[in-house]
Short mmCIF file of N, CA, C and O in Angstrom, two decimals:
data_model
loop_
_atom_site.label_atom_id
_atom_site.label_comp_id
_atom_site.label_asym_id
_atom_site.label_seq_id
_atom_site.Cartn_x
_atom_site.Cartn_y
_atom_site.Cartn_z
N UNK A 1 0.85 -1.18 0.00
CA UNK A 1 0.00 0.00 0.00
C UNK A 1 0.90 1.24 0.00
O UNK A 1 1.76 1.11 0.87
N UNK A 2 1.00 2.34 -0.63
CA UNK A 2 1.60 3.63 -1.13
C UNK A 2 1.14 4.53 0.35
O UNK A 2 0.19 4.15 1.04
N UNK A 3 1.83 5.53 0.63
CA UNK A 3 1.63 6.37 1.38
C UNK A 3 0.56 6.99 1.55
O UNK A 3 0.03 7.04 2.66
N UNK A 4 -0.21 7.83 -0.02
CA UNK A 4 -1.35 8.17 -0.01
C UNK A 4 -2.62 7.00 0.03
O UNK A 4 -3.81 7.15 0.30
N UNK A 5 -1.86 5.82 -0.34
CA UNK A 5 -3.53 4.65 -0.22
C UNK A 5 -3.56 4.53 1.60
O UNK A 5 -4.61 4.30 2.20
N UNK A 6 -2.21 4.73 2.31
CA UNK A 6 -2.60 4.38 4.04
C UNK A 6 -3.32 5.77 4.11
O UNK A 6 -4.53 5.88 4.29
N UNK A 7 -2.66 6.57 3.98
CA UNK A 7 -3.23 8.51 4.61
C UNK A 7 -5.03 8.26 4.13
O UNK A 7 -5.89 8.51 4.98
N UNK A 8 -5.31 7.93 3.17
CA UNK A 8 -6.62 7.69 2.82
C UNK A 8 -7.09 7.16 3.69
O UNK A 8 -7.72 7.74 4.58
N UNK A 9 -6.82 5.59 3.61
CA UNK A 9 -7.42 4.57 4.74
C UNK A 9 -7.27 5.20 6.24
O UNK A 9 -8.25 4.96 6.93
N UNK A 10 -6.27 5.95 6.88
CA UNK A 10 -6.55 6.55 8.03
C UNK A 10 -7.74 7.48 8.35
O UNK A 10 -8.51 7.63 9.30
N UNK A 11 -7.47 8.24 6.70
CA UNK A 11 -8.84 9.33 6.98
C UNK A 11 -10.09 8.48 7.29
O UNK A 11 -10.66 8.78 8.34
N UNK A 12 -10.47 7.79 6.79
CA UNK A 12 -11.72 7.07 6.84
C UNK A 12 -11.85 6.37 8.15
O UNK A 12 -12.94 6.11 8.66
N UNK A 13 -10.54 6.05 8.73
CA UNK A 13 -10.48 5.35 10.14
C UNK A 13 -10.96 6.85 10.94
O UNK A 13 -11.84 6.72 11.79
N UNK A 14 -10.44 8.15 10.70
CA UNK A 14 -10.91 8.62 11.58
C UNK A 14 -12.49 8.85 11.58
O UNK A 14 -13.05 8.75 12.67
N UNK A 15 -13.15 9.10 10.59
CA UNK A 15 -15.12 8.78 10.24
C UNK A 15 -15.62 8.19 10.90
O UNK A 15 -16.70 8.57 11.34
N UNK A 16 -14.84 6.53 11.42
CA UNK A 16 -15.20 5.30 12.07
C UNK A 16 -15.00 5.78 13.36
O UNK A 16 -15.76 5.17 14.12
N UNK A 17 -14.40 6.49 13.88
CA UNK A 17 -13.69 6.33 15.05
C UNK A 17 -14.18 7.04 16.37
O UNK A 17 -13.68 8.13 16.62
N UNK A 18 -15.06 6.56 17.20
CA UNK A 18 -16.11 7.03 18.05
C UNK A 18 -15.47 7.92 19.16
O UNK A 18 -15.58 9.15 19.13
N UNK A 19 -14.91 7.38 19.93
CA UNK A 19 -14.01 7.62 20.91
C UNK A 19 -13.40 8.96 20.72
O UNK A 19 -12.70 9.06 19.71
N UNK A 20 -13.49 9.89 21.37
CA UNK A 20 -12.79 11.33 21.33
C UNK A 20 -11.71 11.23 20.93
O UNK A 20 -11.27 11.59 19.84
N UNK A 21 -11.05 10.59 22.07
CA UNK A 21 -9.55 10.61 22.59
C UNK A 21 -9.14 9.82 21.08
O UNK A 21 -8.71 10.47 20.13
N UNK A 22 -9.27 8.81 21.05
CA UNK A 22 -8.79 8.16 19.75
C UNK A 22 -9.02 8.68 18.09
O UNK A 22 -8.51 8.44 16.99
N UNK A 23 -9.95 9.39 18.56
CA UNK A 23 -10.00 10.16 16.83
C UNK A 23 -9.15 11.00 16.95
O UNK A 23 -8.16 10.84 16.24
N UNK A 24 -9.18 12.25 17.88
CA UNK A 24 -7.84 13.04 18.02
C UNK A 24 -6.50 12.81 17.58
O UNK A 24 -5.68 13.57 17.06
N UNK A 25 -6.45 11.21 18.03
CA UNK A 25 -5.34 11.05 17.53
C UNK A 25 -4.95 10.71 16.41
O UNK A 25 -3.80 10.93 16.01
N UNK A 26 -5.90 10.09 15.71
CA UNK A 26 -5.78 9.85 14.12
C UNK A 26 -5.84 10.95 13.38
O UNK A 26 -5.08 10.96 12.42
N UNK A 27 -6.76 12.22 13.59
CA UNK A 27 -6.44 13.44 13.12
C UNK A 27 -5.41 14.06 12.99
O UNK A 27 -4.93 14.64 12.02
N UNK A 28 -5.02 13.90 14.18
CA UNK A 28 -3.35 14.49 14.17
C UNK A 28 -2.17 13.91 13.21
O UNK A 28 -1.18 14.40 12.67
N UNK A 29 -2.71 12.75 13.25
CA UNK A 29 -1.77 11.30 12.47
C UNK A 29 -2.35 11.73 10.70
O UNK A 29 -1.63 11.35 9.77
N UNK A 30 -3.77 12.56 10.37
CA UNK A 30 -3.70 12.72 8.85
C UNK A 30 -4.02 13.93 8.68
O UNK A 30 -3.82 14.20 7.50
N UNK A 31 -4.48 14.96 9.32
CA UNK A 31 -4.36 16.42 9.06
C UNK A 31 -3.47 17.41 9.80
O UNK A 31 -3.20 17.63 10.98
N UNK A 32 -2.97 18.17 8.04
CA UNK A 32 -2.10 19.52 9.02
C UNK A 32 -2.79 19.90 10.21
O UNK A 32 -3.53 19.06 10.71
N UNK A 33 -2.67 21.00 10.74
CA UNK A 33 -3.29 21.16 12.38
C UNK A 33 -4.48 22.57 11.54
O UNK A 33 -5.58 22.44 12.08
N UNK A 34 -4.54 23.63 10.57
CA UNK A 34 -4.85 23.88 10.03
C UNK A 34 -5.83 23.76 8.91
O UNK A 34 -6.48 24.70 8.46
N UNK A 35 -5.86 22.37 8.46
CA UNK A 35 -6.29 21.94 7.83
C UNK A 35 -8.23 22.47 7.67
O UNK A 35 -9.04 22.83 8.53
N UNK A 36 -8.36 22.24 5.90
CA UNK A 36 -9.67 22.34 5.80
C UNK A 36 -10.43 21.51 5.18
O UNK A 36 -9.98 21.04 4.14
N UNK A 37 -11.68 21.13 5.60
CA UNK A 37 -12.69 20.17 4.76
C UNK A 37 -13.69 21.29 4.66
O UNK A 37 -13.91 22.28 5.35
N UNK A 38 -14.26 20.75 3.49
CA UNK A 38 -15.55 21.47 2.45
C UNK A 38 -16.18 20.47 1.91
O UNK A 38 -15.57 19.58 1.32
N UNK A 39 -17.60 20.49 2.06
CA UNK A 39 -18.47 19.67 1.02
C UNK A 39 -19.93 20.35 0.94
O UNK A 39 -20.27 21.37 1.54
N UNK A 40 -20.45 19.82 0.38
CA UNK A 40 -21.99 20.76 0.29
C UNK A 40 -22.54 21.04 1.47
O UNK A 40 -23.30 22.01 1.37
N UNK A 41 -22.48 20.57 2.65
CA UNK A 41 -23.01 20.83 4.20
C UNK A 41 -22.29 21.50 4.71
O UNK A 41 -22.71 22.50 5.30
N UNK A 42 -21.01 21.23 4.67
CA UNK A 42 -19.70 22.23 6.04
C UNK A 42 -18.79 22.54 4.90
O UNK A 42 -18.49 22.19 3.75
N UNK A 43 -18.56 23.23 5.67
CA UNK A 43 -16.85 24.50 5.79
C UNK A 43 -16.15 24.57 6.74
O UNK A 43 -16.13 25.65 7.32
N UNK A 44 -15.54 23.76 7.12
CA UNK A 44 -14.37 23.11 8.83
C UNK A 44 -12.96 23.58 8.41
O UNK A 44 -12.53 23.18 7.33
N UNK A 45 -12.25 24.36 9.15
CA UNK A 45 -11.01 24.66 9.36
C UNK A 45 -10.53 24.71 10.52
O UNK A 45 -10.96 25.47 11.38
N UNK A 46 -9.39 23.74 10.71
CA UNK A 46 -8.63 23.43 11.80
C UNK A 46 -8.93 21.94 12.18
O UNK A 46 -10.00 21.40 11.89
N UNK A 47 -8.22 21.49 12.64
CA UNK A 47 -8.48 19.73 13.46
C UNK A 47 -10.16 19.74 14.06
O UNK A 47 -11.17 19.10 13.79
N UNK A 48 -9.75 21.03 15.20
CA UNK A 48 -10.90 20.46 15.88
C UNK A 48 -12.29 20.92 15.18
O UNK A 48 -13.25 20.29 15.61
N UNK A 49 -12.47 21.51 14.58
CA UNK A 49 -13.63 22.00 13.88
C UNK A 49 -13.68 20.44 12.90
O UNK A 49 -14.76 20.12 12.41
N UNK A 50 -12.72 19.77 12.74
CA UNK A 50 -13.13 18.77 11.88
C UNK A 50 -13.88 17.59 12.66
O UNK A 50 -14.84 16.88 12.39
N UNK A 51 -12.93 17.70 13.86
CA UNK A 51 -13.50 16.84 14.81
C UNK A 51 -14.57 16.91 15.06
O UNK A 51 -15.14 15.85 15.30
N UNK A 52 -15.36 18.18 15.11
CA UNK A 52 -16.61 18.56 15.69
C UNK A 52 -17.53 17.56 14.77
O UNK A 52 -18.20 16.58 15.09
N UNK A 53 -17.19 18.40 13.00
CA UNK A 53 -17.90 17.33 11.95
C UNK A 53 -18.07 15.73 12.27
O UNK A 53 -19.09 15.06 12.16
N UNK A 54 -17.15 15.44 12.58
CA UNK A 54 -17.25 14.13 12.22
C UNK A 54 -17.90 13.46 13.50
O UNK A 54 -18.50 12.39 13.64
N UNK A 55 -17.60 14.34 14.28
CA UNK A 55 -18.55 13.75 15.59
C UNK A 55 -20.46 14.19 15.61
O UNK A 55 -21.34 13.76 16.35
N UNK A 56 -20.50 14.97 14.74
CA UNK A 56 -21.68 15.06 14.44
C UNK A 56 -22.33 13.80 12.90
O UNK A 56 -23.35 13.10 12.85
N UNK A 57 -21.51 13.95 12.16
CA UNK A 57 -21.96 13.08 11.80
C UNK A 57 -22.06 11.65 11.79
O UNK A 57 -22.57 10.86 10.99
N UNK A 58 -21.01 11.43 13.68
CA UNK A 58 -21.09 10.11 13.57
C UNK A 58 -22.55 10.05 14.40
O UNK A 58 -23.28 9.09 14.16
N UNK A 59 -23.00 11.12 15.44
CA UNK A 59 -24.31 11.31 15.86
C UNK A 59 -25.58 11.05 14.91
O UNK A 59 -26.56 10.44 15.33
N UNK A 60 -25.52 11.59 13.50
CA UNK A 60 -26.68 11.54 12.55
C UNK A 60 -26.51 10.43 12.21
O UNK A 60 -27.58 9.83 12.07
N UNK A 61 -25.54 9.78 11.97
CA UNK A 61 -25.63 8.22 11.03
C UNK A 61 -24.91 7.33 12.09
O UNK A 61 -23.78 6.93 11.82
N UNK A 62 -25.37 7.05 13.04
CA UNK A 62 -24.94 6.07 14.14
C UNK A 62 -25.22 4.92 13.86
O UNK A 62 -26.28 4.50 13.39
N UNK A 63 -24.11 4.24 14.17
CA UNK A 63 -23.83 2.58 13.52
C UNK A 63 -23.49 2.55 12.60
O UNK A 63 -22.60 1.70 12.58
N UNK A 64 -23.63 3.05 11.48
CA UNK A 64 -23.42 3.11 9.68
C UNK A 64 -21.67 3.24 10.13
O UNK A 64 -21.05 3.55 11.14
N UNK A 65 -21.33 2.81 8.67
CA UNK A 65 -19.56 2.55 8.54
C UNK A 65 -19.31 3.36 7.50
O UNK A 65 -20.12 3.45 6.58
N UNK A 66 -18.18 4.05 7.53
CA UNK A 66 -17.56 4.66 6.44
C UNK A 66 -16.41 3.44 5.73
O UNK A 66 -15.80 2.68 6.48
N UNK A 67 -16.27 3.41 4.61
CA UNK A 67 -15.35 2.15 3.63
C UNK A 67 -15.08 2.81 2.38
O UNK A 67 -15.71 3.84 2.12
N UNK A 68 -14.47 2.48 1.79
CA UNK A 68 -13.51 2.61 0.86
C UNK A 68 -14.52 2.37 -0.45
O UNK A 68 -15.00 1.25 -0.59
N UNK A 69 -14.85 3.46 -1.45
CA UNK A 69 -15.50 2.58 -2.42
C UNK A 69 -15.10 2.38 -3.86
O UNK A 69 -15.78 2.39 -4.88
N UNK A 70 -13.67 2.17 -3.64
CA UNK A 70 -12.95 2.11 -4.90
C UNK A 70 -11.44 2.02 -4.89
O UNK A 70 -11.16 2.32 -3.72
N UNK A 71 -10.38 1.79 -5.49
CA UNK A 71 -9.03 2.41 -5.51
C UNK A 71 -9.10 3.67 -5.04
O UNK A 71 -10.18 4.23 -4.86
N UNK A 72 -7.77 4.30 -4.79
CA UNK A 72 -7.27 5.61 -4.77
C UNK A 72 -6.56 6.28 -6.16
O UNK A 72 -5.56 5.91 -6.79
N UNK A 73 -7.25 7.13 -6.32
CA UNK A 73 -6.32 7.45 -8.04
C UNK A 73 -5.60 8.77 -7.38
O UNK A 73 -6.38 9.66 -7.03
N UNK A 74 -4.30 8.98 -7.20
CA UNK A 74 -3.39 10.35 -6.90
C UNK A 74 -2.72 10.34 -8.17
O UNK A 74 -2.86 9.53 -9.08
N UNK A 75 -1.50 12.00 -8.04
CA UNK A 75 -0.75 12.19 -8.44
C UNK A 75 -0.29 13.76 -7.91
O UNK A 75 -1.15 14.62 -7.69
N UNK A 76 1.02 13.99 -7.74
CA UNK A 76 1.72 14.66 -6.96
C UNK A 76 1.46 14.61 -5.74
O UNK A 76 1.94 13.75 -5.00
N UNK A 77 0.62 15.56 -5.35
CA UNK A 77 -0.22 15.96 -4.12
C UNK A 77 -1.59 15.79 -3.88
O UNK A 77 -2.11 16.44 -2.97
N UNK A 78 -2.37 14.86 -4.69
CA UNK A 78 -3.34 15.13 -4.54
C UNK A 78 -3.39 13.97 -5.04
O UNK A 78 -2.68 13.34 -5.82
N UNK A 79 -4.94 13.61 -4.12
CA UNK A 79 -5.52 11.82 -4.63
C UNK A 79 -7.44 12.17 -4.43
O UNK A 79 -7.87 13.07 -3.70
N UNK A 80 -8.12 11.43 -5.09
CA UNK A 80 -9.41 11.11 -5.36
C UNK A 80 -9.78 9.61 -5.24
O UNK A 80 -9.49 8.55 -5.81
N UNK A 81 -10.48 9.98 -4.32
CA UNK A 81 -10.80 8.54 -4.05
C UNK A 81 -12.97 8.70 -3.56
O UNK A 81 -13.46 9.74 -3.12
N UNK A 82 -13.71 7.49 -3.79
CA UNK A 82 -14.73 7.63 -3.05
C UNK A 82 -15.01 6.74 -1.91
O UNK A 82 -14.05 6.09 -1.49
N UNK A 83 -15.85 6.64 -1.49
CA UNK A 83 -16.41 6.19 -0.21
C UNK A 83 -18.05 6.29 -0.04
O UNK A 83 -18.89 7.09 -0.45
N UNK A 84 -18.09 4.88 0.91
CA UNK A 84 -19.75 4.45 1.23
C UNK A 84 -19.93 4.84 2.69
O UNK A 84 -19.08 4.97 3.58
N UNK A 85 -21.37 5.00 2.71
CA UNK A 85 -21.80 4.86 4.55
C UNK A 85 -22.54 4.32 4.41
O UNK A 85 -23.24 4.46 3.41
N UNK A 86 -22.79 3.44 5.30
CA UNK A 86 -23.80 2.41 5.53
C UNK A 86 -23.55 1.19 6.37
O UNK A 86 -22.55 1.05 7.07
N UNK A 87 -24.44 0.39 6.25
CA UNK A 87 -24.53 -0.74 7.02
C UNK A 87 -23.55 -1.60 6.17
O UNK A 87 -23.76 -1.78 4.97
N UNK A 88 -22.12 -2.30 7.02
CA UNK A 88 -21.41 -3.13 6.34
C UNK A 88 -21.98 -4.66 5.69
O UNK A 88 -22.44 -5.61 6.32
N UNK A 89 -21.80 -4.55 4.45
CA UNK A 89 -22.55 -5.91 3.94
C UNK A 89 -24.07 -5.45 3.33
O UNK A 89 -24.81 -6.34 2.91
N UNK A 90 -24.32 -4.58 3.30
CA UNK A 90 -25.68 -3.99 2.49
C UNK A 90 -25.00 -2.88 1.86
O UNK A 90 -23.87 -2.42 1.98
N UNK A 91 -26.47 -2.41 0.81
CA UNK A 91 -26.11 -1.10 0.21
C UNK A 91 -25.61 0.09 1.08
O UNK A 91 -25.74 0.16 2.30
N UNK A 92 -25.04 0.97 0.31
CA UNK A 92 -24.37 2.09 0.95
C UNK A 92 -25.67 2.65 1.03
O UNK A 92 -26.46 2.26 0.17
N UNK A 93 -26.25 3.83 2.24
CA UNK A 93 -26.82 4.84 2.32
C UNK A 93 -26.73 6.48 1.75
O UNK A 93 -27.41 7.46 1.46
N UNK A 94 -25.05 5.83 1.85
CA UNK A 94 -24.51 7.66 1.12
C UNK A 94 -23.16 7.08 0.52
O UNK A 94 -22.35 6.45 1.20
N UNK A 95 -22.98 7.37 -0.84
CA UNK A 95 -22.22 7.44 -1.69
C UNK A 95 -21.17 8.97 -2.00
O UNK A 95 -21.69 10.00 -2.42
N UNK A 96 -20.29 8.90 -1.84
CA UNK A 96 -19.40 10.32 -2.30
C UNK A 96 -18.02 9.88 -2.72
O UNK A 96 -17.69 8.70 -2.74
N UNK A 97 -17.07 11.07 -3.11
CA UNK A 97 -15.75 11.00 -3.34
C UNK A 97 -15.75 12.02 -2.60
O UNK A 97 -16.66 12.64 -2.04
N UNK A 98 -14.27 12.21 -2.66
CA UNK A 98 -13.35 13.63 -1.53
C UNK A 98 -12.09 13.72 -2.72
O UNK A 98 -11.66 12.82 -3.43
N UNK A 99 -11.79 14.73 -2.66
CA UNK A 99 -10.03 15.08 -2.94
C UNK A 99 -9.61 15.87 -2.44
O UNK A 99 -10.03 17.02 -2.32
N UNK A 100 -8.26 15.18 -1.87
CA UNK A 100 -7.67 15.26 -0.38
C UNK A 100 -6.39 16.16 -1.18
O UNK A 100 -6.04 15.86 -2.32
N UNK A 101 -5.84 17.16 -0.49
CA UNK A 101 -4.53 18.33 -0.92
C UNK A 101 -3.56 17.80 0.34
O UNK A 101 -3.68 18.20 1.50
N UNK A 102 -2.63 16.90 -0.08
CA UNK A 102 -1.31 16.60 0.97
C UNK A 102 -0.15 17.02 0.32
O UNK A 102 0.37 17.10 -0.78
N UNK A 103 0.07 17.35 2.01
CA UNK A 103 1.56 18.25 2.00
C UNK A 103 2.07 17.83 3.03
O UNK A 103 1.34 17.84 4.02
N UNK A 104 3.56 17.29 3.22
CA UNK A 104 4.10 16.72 3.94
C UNK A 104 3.23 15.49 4.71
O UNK A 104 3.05 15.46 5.93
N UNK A 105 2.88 14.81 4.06
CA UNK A 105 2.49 13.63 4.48
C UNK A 105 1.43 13.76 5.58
O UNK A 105 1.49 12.93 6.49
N UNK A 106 0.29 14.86 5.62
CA UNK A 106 -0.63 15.30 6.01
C UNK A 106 -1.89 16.00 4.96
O UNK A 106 -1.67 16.60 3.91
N UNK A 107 -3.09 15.78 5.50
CA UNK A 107 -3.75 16.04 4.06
C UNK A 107 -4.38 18.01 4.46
O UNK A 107 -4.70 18.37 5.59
N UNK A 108 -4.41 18.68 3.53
CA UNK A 108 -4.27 20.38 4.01
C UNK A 108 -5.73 20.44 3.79
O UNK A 108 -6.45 21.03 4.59
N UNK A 109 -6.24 19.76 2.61
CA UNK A 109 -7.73 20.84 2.02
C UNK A 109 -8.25 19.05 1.43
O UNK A 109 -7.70 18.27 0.65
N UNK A 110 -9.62 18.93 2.28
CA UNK A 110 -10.66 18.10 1.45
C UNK A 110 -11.60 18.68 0.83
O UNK A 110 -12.15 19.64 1.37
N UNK A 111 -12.04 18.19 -0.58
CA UNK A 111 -13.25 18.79 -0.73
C UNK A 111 -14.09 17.49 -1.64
O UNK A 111 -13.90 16.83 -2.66
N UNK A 112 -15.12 17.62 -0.53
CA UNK A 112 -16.32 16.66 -0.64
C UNK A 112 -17.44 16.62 -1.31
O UNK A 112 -18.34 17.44 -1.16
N UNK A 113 -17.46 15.73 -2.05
CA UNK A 113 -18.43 15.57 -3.15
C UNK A 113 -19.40 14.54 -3.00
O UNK A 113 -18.97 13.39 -2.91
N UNK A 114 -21.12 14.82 -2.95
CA UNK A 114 -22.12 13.42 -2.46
C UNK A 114 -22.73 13.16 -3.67
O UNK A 114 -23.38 14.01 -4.28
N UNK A 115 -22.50 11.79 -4.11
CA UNK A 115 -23.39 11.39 -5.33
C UNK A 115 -24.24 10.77 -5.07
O UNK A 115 -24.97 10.61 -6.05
N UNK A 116 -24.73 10.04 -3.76
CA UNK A 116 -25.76 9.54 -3.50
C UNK A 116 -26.09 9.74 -2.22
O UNK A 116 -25.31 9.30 -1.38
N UNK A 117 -27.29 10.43 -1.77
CA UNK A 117 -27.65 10.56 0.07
C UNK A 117 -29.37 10.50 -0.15
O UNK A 117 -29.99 10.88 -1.14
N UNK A 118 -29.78 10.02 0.85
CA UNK A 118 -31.57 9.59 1.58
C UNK A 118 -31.72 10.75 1.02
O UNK A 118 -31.12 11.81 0.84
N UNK A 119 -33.36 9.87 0.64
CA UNK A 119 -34.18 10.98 0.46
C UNK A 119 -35.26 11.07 1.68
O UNK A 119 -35.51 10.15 2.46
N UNK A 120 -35.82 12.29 1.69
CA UNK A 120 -36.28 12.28 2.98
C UNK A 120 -37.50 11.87 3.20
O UNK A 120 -37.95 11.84 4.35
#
């Protein structure tokens, strides 16, 4: 596995990752401290503002798994990859990609893209 296919797979470990204390630390382990995510819902800059996200959306979609839904395609600095939520072993609930901006082996700028989410 390439540097950017683990930094990926961490990001997504941190999505999964319930526990305060332990996501913190995976954050730290894949975003600058600065760092920003963007997607059609949020605009998060800094760790903990990301943290906040993801702890909210592990609140809205509780139990559901974040996974990998494809290779990673990079080059230089930058990789595209998508991802499922849902119940492991059934259909995904929410379908998206991200492309992640790494710099020094930390990712600076996500920006999130949903191709498939509930309808209400």
């Amino acid at each position: 596995m390439s540097s950017t296919e683990n930094l990926v797979a961490r990001y997504l470990d941190a999505w999964n990752t319930t526990d305060p204390a332990e996501r913190a630390a995976v954050l730290a382990e894949v975003f600058a401290e600065d760092a920003r995510y963007t997607d059609p819902l949020v605009d998060a800059e800094g760790r903990d503002v990301i943290d906040q996200v993801i702890a909210g959306a592990q609140a809205q979609f509780a139990g559901l798994v974040f996974s990998s839904g494809g290779p990673v395609d990079a080059h230089h600095n930058t990789a595209r990859f998508s991802w499922h939520l849902g119940v492991p072993g059934q259909e995904p609930l929410v379908i998206g990609f991200d492309v992640a901006v790494i710099e020094n082996d930390r990712i600076t700028k996500v920006y999130g893209f949903l191709d498939k989410v509930p309808t209400a």
